[in-house]
Coordinates of C-alpha atoms in Angstrom, one line a residue:
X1 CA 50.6 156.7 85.2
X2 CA 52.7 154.3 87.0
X3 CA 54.0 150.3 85.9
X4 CA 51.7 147.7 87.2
X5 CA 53.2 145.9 89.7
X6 CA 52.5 142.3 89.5
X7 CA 49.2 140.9 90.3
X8 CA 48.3 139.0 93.1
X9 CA 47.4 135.3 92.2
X10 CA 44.3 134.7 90.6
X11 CA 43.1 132.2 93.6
X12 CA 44.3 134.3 96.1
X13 CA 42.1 137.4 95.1
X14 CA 38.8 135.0 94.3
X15 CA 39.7 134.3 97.7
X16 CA 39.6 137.4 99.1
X17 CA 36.5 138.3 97.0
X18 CA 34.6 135.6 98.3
X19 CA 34.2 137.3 101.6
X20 CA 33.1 140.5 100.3
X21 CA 29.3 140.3 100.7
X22 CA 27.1 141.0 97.5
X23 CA 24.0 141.6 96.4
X24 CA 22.5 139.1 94.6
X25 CA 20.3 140.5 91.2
X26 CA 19.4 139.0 88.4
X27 CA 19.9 141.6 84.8
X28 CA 18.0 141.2 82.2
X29 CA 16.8 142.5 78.9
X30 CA 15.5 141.5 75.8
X31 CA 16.9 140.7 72.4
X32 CA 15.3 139.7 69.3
X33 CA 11.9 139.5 71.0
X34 CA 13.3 136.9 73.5
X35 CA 13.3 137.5 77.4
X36 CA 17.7 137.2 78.6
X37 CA 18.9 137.6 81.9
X38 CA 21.9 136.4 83.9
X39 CA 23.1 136.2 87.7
X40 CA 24.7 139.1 88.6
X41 CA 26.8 139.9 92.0
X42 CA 28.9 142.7 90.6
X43 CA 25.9 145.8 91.1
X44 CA 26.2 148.7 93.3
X45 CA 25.1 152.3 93.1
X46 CA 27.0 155.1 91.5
X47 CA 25.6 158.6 92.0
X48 CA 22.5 160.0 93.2
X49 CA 22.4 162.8 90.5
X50 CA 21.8 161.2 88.1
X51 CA 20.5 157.8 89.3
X52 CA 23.7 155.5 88.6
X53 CA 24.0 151.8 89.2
X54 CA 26.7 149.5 87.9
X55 CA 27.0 145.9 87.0
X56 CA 29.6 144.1 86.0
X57 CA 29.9 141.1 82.8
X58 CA 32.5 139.0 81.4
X59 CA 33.2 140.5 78.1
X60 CA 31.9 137.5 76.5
X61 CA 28.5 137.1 78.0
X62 CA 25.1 137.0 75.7
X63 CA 23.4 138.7 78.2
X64 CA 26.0 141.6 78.1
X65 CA 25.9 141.7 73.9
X66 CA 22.0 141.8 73.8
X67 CA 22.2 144.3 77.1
X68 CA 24.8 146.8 74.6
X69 CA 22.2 146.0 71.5
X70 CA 19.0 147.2 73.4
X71 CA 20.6 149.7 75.1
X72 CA 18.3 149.1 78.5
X73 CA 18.2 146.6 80.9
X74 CA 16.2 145.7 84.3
X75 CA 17.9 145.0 87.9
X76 CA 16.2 141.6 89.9
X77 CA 17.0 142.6 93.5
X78 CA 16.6 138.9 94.3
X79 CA 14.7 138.2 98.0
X80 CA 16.0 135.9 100.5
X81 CA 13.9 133.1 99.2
X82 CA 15.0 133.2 95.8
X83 CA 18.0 131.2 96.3
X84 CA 16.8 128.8 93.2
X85 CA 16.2 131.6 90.9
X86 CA 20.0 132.9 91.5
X87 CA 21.0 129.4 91.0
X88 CA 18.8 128.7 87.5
X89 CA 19.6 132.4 86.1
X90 CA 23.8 131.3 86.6
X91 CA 23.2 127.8 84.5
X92 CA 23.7 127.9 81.2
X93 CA 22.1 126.6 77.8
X94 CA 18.6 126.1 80.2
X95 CA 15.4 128.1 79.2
X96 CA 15.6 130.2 82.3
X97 CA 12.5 132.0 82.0
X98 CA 10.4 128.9 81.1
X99 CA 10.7 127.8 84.9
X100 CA 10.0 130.9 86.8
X101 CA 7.1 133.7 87.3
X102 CA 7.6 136.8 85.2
X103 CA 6.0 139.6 83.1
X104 CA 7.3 142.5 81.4
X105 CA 7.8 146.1 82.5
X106 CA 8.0 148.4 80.4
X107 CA 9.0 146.2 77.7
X108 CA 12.1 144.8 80.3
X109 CA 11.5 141.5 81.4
X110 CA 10.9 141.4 85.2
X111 CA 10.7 138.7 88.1
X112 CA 7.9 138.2 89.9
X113 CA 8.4 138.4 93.7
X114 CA 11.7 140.2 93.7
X115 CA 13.0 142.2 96.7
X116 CA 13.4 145.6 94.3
X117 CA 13.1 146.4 90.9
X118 CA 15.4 148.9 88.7
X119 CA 14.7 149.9 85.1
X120 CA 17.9 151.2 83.3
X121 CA 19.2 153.5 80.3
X122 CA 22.5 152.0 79.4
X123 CA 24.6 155.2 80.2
X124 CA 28.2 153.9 79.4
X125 CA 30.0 150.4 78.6
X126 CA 33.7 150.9 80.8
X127 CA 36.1 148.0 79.9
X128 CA 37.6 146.6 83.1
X129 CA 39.9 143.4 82.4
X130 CA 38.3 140.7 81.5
X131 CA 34.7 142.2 82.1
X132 CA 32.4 145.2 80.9
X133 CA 31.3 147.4 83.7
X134 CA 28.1 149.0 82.5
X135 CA 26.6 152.2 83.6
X136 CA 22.9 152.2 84.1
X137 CA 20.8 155.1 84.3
X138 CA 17.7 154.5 86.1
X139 CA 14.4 155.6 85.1
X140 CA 12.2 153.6 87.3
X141 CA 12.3 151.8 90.7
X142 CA 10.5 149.9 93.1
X143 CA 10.7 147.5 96.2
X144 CA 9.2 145.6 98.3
X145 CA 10.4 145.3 102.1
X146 CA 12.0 142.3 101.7
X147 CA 15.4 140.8 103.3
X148 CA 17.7 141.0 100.3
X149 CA 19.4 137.7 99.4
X150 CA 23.1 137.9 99.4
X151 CA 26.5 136.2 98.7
X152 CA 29.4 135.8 100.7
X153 CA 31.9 133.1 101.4
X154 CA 30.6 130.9 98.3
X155 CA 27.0 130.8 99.9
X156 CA 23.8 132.5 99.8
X157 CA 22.0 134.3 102.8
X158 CA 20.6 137.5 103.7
X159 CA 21.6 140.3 106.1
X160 CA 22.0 139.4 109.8
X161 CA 18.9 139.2 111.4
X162 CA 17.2 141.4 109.0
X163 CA 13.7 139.6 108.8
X164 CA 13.6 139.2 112.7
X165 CA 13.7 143.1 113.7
X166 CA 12.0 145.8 113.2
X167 CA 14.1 148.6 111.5
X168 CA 14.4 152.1 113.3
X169 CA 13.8 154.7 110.6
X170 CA 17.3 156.2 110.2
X171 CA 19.0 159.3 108.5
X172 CA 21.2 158.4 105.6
X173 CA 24.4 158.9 106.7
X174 CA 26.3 157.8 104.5
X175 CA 24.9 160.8 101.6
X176 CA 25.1 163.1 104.4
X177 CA 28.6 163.2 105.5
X178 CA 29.7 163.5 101.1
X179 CA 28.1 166.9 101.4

């Protein structure tokens, strides 16, 4: 393994990473009987075999110690529309499932309305600076066909012009040209 090499200023890559565009979810879980959940940028996909996602915590989040204590948690695919639930789910010491429409899912706590749905085995805990990047396995999804919500550039939106067009059904290329 190599020396580090020194790291580029903290501004400088929040920066940067503000113009990566992100999904915008919402992870929760339960702990001690209580409904938790959290904001969540930091989720992509993995692996296909098996089902994979990843999302990302800062080491000392509640969510992420009731998340590790449970060992399962459930993916909010937030919609385009649910700007305010993004918003609420990132404020802290608020009740943040007294103000919003929910039920539970197989025992996971899930938001009504949301654009998808993804129920998760906690697979692996990776550390990763000054966050936890867990591993989720999935054992259940859904969706609805919805424009996702996203953040970029320090503001929410959804994918260009995806709610005006009708989509072409396409193959996945991307999964087709790892083979």
């Amino acid at each position: 393994m190599t020396a580090l090499r020194h790291s580029v200023p903290p501004q400088v890559f929040r920066d940067m990473m503000a113009g990566v565009c992100a999904p915008v979810t919402v992870v929760t879980t339960v702990g001690d009987g209580i409904p938790v959940g959290a904001t969540v940028s930091s989720f992509a996909s993995l692996s296909l075999d098996p089902p994979l996602v990843t999302v990302a915590f800062d080491r000392n989040s509640r969510v992420l110690e009731r998340i590790r204590a449970e060992g399962r948690f459930g993916v909010n695919l937030l919609g385009h529309a649910q700007e305010d639930l993004a918003v609420l789910f990132a404020t802290r010491d608020v009740d943040r499932f007294a103000a919003v429409d929910w039920h539970y899912d197989d025992g996971l706590p899930r938001l009504d309305g949301a654009a998808g749905w993804l129920d998760c085995d906690l697979h692996e805990a990776v550390e990763g600076g000054d966050h936890i990047l867990l591993l989720g396995h999935v054992v259940g999804a859904s969706r609805a066909e919805l424009p996702p919500l996203v953040y970029a550039y320090r503001t929410f939106g959804t994918h260009s012009h995806y709610h005006e067009r009708r989509r072409p059904p396409i193959t996945d290329s991307i999964a087709a040209l790892t083979r």
